[in-house]
CSV table of N, CA and C in Angstrom, one decimal:
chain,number,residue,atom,x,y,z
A,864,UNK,N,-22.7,9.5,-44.7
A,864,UNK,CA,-22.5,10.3,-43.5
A,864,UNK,C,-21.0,10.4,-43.0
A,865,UNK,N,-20.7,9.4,-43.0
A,865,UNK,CA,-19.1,9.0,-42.7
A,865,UNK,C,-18.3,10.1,-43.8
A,866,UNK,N,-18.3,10.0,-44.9
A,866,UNK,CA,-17.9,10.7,-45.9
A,866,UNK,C,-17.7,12.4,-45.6
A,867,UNK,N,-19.6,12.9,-45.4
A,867,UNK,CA,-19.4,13.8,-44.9
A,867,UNK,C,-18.7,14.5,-43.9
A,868,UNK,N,-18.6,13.6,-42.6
A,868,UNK,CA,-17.7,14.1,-41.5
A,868,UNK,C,-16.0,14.1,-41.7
A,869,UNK,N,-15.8,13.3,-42.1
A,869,UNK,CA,-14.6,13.3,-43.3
A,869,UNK,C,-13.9,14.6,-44.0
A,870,UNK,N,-15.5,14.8,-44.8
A,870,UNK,CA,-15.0,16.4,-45.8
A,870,UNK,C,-14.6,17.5,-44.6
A,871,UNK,N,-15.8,17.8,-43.7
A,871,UNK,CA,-15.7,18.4,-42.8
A,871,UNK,C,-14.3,18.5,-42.1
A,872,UNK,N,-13.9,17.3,-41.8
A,872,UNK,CA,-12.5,16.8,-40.3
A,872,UNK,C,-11.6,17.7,-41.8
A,873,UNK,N,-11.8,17.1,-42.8
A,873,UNK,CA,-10.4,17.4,-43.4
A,873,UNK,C,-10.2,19.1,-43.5
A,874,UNK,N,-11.4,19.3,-44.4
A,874,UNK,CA,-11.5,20.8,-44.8
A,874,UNK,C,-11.3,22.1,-43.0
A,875,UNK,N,-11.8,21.5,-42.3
A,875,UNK,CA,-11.0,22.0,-40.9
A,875,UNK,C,-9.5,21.6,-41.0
A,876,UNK,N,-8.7,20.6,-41.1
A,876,UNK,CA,-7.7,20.5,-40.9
A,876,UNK,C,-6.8,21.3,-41.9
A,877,UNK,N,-7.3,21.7,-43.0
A,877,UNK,CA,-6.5,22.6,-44.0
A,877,UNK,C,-6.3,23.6,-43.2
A,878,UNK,N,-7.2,24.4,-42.8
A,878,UNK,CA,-7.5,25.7,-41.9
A,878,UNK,C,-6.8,25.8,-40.7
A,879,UNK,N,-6.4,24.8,-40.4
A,879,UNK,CA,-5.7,24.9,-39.1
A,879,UNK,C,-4.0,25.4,-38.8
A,880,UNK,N,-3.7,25.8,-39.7
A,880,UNK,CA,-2.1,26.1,-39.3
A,880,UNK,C,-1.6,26.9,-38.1
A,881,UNK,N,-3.1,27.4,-37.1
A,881,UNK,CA,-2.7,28.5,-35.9
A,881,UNK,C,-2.4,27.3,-35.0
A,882,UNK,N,-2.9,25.9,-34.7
A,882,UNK,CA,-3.2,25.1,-33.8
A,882,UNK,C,-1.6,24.1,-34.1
A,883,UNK,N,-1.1,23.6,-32.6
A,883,UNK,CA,0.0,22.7,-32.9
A,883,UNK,C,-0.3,21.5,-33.1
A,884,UNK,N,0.0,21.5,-34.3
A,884,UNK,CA,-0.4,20.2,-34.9
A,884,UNK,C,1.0,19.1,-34.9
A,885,UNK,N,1.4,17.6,-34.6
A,885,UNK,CA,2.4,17.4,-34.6
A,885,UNK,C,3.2,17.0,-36.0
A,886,UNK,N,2.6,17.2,-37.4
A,886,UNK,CA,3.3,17.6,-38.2
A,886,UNK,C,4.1,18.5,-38.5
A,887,UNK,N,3.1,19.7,-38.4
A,887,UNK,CA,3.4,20.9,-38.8
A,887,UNK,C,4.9,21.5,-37.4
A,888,UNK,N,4.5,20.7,-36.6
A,888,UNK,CA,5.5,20.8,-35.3
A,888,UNK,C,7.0,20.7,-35.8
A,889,UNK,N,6.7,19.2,-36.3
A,889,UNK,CA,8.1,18.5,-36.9
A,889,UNK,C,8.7,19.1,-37.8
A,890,UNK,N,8.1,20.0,-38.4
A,890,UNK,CA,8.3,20.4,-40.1
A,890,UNK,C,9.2,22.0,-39.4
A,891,UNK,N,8.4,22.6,-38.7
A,891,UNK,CA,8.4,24.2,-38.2
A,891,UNK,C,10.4,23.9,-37.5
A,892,UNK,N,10.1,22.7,-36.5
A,892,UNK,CA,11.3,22.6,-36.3
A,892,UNK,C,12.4,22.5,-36.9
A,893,UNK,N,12.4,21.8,-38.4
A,893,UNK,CA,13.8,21.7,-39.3
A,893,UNK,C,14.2,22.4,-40.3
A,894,UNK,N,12.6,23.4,-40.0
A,894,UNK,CA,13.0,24.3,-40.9
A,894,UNK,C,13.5,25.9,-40.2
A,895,UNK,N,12.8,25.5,-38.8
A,895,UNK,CA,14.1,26.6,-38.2
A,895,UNK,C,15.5,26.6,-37.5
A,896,UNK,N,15.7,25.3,-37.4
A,896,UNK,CA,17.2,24.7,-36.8
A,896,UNK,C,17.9,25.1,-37.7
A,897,UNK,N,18.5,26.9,-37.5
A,897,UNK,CA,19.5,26.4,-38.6
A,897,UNK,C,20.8,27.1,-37.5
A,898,UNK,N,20.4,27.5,-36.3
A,898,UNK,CA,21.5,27.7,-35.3
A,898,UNK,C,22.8,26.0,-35.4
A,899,UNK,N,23.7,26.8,-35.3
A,899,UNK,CA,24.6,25.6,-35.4
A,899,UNK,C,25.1,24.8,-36.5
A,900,UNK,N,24.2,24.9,-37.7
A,900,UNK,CA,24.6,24.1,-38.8
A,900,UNK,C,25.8,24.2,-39.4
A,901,UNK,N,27.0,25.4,-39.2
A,901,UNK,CA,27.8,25.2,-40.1
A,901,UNK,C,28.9,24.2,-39.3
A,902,UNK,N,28.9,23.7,-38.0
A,902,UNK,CA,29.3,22.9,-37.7
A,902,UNK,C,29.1,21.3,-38.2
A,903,UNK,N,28.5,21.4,-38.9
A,903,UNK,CA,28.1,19.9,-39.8
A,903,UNK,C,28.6,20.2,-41.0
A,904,UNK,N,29.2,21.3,-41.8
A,904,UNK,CA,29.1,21.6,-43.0
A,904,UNK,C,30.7,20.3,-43.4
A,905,UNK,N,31.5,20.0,-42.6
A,905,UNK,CA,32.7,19.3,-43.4
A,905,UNK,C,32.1,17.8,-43.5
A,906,UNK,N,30.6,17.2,-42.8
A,906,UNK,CA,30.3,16.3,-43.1
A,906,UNK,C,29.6,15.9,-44.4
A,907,UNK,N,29.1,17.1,-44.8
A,907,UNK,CA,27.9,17.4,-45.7
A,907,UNK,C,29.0,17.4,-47.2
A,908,UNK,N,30.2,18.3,-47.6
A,908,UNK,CA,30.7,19.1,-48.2
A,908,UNK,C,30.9,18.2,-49.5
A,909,UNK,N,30.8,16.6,-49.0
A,909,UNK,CA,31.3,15.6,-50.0
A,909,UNK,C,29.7,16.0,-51.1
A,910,UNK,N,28.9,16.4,-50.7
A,910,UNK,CA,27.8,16.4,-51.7
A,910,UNK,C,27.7,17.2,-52.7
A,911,UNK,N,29.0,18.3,-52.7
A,911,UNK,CA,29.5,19.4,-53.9
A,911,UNK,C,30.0,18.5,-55.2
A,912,UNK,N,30.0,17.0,-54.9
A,912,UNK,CA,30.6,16.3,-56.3
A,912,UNK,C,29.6,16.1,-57.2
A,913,UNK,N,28.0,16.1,-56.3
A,913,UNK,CA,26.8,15.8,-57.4
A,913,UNK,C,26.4,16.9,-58.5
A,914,UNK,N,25.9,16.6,-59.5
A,914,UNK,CA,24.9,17.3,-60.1
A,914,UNK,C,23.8,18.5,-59.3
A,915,UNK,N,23.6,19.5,-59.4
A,915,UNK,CA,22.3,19.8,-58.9
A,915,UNK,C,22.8,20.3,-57.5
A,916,UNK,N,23.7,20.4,-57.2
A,916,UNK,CA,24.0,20.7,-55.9
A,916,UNK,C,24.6,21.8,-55.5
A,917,UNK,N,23.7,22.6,-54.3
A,917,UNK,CA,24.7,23.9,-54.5
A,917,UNK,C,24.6,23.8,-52.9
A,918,UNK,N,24.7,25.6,-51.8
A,918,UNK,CA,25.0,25.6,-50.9
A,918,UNK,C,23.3,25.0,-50.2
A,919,UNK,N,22.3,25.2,-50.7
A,919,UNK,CA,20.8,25.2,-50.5
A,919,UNK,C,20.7,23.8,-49.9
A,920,UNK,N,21.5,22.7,-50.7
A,920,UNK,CA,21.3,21.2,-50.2
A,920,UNK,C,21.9,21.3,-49.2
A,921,UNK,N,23.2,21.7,-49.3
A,921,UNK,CA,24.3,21.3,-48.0
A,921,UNK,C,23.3,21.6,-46.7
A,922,UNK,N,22.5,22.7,-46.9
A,922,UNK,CA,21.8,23.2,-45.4
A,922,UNK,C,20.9,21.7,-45.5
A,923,UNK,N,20.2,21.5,-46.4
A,923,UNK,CA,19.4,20.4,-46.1
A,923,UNK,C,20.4,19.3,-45.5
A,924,UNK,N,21.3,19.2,-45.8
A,924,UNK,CA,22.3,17.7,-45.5
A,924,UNK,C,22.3,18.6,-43.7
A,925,UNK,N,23.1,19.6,-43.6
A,925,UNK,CA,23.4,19.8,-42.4
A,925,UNK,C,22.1,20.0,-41.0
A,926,UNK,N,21.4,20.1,-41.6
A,926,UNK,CA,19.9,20.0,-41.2
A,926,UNK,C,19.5,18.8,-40.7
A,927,UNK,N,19.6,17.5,-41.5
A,927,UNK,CA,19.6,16.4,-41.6
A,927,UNK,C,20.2,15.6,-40.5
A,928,UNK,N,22.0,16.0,-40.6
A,928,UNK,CA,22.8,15.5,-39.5
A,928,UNK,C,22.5,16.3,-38.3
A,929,UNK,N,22.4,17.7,-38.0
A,929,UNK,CA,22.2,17.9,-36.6
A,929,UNK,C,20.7,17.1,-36.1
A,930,UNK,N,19.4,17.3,-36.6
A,930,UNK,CA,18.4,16.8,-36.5
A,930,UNK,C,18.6,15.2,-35.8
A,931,UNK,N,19.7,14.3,-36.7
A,931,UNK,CA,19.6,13.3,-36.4
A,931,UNK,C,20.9,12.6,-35.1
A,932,UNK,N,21.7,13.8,-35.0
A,932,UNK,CA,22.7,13.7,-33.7
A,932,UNK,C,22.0,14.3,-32.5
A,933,UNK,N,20.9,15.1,-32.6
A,933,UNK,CA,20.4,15.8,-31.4
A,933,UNK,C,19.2,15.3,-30.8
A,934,UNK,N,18.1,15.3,-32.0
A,934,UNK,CA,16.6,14.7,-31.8
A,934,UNK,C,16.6,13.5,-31.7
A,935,UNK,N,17.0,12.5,-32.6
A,935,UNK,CA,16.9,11.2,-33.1
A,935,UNK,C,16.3,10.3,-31.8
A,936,UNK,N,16.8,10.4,-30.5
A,936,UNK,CA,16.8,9.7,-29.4
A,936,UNK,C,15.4,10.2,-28.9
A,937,UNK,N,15.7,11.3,-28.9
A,937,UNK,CA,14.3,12.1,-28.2
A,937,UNK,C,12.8,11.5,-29.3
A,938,UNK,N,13.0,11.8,-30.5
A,938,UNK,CA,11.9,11.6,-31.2
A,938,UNK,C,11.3,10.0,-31.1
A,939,UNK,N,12.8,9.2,-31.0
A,939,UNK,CA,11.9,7.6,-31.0
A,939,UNK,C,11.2,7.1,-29.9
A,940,UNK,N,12.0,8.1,-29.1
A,940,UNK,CA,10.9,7.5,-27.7
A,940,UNK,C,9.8,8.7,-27.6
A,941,UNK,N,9.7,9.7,-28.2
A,941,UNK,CA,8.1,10.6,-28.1
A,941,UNK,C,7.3,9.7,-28.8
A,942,UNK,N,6.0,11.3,-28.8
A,942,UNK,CA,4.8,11.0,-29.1
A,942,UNK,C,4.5,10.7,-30.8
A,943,UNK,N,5.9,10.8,-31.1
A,943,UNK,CA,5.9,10.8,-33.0
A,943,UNK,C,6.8,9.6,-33.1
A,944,UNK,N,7.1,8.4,-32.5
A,944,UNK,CA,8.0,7.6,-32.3
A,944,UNK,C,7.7,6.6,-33.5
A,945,UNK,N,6.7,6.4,-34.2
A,945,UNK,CA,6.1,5.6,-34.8
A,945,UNK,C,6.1,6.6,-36.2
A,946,UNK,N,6.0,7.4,-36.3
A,946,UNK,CA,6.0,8.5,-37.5
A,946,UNK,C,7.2,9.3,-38.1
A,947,UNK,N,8.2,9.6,-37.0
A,947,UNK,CA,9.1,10.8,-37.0
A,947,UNK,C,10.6,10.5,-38.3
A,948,UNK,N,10.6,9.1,-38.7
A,948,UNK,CA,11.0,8.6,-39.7
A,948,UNK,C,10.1,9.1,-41.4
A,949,UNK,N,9.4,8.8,-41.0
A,949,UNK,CA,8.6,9.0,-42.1
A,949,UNK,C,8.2,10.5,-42.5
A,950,UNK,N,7.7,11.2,-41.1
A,950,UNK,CA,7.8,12.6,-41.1
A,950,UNK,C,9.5,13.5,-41.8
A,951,UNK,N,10.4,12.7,-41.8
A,951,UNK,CA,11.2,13.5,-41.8
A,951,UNK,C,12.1,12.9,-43.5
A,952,UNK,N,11.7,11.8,-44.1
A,952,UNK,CA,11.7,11.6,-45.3
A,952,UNK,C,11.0,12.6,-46.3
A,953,UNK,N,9.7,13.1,-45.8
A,953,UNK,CA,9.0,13.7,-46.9
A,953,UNK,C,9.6,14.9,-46.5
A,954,UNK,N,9.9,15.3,-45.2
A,954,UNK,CA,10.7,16.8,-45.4
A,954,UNK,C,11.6,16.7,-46.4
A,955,UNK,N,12.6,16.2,-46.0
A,955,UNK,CA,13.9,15.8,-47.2
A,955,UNK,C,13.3,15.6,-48.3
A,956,UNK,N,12.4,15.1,-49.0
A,956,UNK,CA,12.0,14.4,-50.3
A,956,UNK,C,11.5,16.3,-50.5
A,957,UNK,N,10.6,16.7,-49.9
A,957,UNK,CA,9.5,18.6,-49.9
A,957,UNK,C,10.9,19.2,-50.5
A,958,UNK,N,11.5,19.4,-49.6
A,958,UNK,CA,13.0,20.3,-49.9
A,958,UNK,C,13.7,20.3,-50.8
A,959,UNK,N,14.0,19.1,-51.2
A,959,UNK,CA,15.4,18.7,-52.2
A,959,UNK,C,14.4,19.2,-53.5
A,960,UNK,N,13.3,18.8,-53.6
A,960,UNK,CA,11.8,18.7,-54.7
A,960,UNK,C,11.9,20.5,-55.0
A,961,UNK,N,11.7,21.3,-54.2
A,961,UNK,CA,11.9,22.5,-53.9
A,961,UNK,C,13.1,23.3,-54.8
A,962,UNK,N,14.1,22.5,-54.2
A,962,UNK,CA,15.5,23.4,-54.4
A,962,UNK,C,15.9,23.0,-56.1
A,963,UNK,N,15.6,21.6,-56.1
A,963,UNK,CA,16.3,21.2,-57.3
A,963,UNK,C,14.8,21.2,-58.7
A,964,UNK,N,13.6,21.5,-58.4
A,964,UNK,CA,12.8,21.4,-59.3
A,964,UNK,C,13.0,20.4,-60.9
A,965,UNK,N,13.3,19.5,-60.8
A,965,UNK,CA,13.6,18.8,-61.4
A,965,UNK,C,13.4,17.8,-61.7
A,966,UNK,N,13.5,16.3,-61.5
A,966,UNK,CA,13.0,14.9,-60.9
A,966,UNK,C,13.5,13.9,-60.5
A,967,UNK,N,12.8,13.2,-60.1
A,967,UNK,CA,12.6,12.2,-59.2
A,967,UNK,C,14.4,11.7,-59.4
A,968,UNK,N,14.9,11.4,-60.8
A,968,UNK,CA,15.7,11.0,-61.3
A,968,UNK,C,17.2,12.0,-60.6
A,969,UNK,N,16.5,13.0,-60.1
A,969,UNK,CA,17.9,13.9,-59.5
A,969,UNK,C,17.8,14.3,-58.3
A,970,UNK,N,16.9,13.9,-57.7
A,970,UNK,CA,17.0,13.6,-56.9
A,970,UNK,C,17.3,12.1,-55.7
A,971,UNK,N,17.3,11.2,-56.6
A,971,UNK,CA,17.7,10.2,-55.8
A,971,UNK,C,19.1,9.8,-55.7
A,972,UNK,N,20.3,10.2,-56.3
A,972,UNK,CA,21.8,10.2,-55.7
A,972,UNK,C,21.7,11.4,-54.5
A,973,UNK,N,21.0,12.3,-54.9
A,973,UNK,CA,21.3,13.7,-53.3
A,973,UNK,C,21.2,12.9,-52.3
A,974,UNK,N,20.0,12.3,-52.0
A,974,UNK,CA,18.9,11.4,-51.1
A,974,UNK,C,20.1,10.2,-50.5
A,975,UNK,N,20.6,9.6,-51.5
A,975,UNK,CA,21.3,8.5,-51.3
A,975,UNK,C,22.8,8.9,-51.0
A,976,UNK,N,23.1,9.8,-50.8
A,976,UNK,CA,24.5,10.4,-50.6
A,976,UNK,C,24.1,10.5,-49.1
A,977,UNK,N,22.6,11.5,-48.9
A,977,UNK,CA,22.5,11.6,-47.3
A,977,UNK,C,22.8,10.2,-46.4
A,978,UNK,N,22.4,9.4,-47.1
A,978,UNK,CA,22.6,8.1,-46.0
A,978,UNK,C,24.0,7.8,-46.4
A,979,UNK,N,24.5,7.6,-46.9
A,979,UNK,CA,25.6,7.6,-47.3
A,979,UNK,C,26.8,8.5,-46.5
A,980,UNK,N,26.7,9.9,-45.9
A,980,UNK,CA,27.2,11.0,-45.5
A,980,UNK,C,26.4,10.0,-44.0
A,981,UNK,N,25.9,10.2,-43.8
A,981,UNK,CA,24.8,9.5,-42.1
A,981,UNK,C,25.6,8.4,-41.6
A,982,UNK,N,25.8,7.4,-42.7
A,982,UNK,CA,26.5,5.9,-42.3
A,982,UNK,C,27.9,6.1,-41.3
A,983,UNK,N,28.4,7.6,-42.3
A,983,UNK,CA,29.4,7.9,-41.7
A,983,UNK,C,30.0,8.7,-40.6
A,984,UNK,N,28.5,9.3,-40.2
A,984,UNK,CA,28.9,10.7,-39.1
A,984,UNK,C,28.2,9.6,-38.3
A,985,UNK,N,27.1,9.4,-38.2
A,985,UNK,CA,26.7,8.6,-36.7
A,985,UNK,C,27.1,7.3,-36.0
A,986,UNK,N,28.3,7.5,-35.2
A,986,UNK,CA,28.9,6.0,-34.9
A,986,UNK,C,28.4,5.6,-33.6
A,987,UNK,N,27.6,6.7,-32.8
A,987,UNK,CA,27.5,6.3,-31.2
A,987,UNK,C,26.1,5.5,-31.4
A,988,UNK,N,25.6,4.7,-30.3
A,988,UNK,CA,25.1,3.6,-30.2
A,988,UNK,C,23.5,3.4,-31.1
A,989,UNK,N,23.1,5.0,-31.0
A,989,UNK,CA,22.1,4.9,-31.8
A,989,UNK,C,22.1,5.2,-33.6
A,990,UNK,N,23.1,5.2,-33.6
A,990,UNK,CA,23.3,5.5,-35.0
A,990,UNK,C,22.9,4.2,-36.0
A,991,UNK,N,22.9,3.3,-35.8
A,991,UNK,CA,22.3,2.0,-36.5
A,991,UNK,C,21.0,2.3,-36.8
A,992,UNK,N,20.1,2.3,-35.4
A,992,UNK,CA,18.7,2.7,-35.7
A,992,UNK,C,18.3,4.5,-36.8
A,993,UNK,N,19.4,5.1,-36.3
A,993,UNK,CA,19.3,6.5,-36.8
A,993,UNK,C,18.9,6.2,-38.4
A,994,UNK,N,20.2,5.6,-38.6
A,994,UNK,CA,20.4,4.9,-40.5
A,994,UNK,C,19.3,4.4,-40.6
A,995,UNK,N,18.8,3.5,-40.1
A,995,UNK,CA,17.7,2.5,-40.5
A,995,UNK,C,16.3,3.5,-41.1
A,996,UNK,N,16.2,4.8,-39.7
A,996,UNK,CA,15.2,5.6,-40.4
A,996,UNK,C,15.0,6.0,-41.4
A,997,UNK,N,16.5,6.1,-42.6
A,997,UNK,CA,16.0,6.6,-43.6
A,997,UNK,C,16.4,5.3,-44.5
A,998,UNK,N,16.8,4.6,-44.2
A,998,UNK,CA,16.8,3.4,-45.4
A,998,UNK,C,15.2,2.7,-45.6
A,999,UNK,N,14.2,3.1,-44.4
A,999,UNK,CA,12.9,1.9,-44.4
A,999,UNK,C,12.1,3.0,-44.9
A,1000,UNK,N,12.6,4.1,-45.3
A,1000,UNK,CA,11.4,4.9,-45.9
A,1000,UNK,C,11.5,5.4,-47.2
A,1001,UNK,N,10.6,4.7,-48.1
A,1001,UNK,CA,10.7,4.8,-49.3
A,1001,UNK,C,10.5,6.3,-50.1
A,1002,UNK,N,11.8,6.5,-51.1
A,1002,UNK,CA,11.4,7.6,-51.2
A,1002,UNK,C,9.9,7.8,-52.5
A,1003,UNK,N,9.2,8.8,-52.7
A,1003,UNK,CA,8.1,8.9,-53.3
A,1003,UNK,C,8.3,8.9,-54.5
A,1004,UNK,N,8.0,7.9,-55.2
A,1004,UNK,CA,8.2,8.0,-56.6
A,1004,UNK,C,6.6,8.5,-57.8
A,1005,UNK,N,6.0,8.6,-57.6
A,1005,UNK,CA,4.7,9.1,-57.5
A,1005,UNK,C,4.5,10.5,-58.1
A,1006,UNK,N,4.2,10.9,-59.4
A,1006,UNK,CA,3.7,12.4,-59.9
A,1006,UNK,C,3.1,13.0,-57.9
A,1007,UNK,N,2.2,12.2,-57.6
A,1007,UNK,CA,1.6,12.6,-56.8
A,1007,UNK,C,2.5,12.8,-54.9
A,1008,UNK,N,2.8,13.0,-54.8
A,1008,UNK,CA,3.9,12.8,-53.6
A,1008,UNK,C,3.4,13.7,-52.6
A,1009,UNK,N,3.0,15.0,-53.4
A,1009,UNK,CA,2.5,15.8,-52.3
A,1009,UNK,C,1.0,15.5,-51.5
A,1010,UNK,N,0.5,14.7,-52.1
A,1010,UNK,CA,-0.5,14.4,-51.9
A,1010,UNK,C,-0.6,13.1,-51.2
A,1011,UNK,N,0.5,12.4,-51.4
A,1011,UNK,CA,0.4,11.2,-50.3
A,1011,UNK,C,1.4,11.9,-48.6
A,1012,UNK,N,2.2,13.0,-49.0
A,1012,UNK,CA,2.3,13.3,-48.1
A,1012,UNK,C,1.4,14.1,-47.1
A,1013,UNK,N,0.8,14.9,-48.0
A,1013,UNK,CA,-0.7,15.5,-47.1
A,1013,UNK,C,-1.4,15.5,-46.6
A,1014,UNK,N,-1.3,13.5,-47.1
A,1014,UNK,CA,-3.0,12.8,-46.5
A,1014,UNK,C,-2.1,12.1,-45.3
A,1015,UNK,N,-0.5,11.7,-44.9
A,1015,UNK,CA,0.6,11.4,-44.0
A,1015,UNK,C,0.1,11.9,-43.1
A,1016,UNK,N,0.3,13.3,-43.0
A,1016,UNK,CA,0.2,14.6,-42.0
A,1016,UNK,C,-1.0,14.8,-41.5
A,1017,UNK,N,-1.8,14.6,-42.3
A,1017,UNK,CA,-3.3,14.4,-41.6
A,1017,UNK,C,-3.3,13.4,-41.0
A,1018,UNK,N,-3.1,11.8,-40.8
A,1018,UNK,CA,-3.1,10.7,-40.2
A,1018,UNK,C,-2.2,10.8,-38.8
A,1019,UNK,N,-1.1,11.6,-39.0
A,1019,UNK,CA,-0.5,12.0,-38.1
A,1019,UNK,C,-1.1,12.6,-37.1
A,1020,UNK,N,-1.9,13.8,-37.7
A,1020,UNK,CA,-2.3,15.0,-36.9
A,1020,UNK,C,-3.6,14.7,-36.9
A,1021,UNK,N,-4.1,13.3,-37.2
A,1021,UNK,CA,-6.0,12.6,-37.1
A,1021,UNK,C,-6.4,13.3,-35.2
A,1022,UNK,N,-5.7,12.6,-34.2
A,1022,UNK,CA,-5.9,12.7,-32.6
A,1022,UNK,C,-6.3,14.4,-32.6
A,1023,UNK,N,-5.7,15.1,-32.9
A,1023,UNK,CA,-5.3,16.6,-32.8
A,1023,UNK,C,-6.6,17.3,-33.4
A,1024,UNK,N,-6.6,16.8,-34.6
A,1024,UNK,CA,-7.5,17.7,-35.5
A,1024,UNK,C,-8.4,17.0,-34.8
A,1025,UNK,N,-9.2,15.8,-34.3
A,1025,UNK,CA,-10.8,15.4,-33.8
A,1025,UNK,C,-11.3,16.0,-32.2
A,1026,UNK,N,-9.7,15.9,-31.8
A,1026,UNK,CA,-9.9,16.6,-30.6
A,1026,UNK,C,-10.3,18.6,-30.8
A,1027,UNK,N,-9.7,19.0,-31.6
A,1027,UNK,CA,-9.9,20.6,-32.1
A,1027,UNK,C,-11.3,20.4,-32.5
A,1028,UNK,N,-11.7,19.3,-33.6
A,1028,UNK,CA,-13.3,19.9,-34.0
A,1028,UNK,C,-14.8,19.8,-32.9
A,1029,UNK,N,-13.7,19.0,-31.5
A,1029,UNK,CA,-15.0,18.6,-30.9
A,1029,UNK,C,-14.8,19.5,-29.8
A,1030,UNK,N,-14.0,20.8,-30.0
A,1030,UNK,CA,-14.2,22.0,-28.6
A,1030,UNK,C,-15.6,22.4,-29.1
């Protein structure tokens, strides 16, 4: 029975993209922040030395640093305060996965450059914690990644979607 209500909760939650979900929240927002980014671009620019790298990452780096100079404060004390690290690794991991279609293997200097580029742009008081966000979240090494991120976003969005199925 459990099972069934399960298939149900889930197979509604695919369907749901009209409803604010706080994944799809987090995700909608970094992928439309792109007001302002080229003011991050001389932080980012060191990432033109990698392999694999063109203007497409820099937005993701510059994405990255505004996101984490603007929100960072806001998000650890919201309602995603427990998640918004994690939420925002599998962006970065979705994206770079995206742009560079390649693997795991070329993607992990881009990944590690970002903290690397981060170490050095965030000096004010929350920047410790800021860093720590992406160093405690493993990146996905897993054929399967989309998939552990999908079942993420539902765990996330569990409160949302039970409350939506029981209008």
């Amino acid at each position: 029975m459990k099972r069934l209500e399960f298939n149900k909760s889930f197979g509604q939650f695919l369907k749901l993209a009209s409803i604010e979900l706080p994944s799809k929240n987090f995700y909608n927002y970094l992928k439309s922040s792109n007001e302002g980014l080229n003011q991050h671009y001389e932080e980012c620019k060191s990432l033109y030395s990698l392999p694999n790298t063109d203007s497409k990452i820099i937005k993701i780096c510059e994405k990255l640093v505004k996101y984490l100079k603007t929100n960072y404060e806001e998000e650890n004390k919201g309602d995603l305060k427990d998640h918004h690290c994690n939420l925002l690794s599998h962006w970065i991991y979705e994206q770079l996965d995206k742009k560079i279609n390649d693997s795991f293997h070329s993607i992990i200097p881009i990944y590690g450059r970002f903290k690397f580029i981060l170490s050095d742009v965030l000096k004010d008081p929350n920047a410790p914690q800021a860093i720590e966000c992406l160093n405690d979240v493993h990146l996905l090494t897993f054929n399967n990644w989309k998939e552990s991120k999908d079942l993420y976003d539902y765990c996330v969005d569990y409160d949302k979607i039970i409350k939506y199925t029981h209008q």
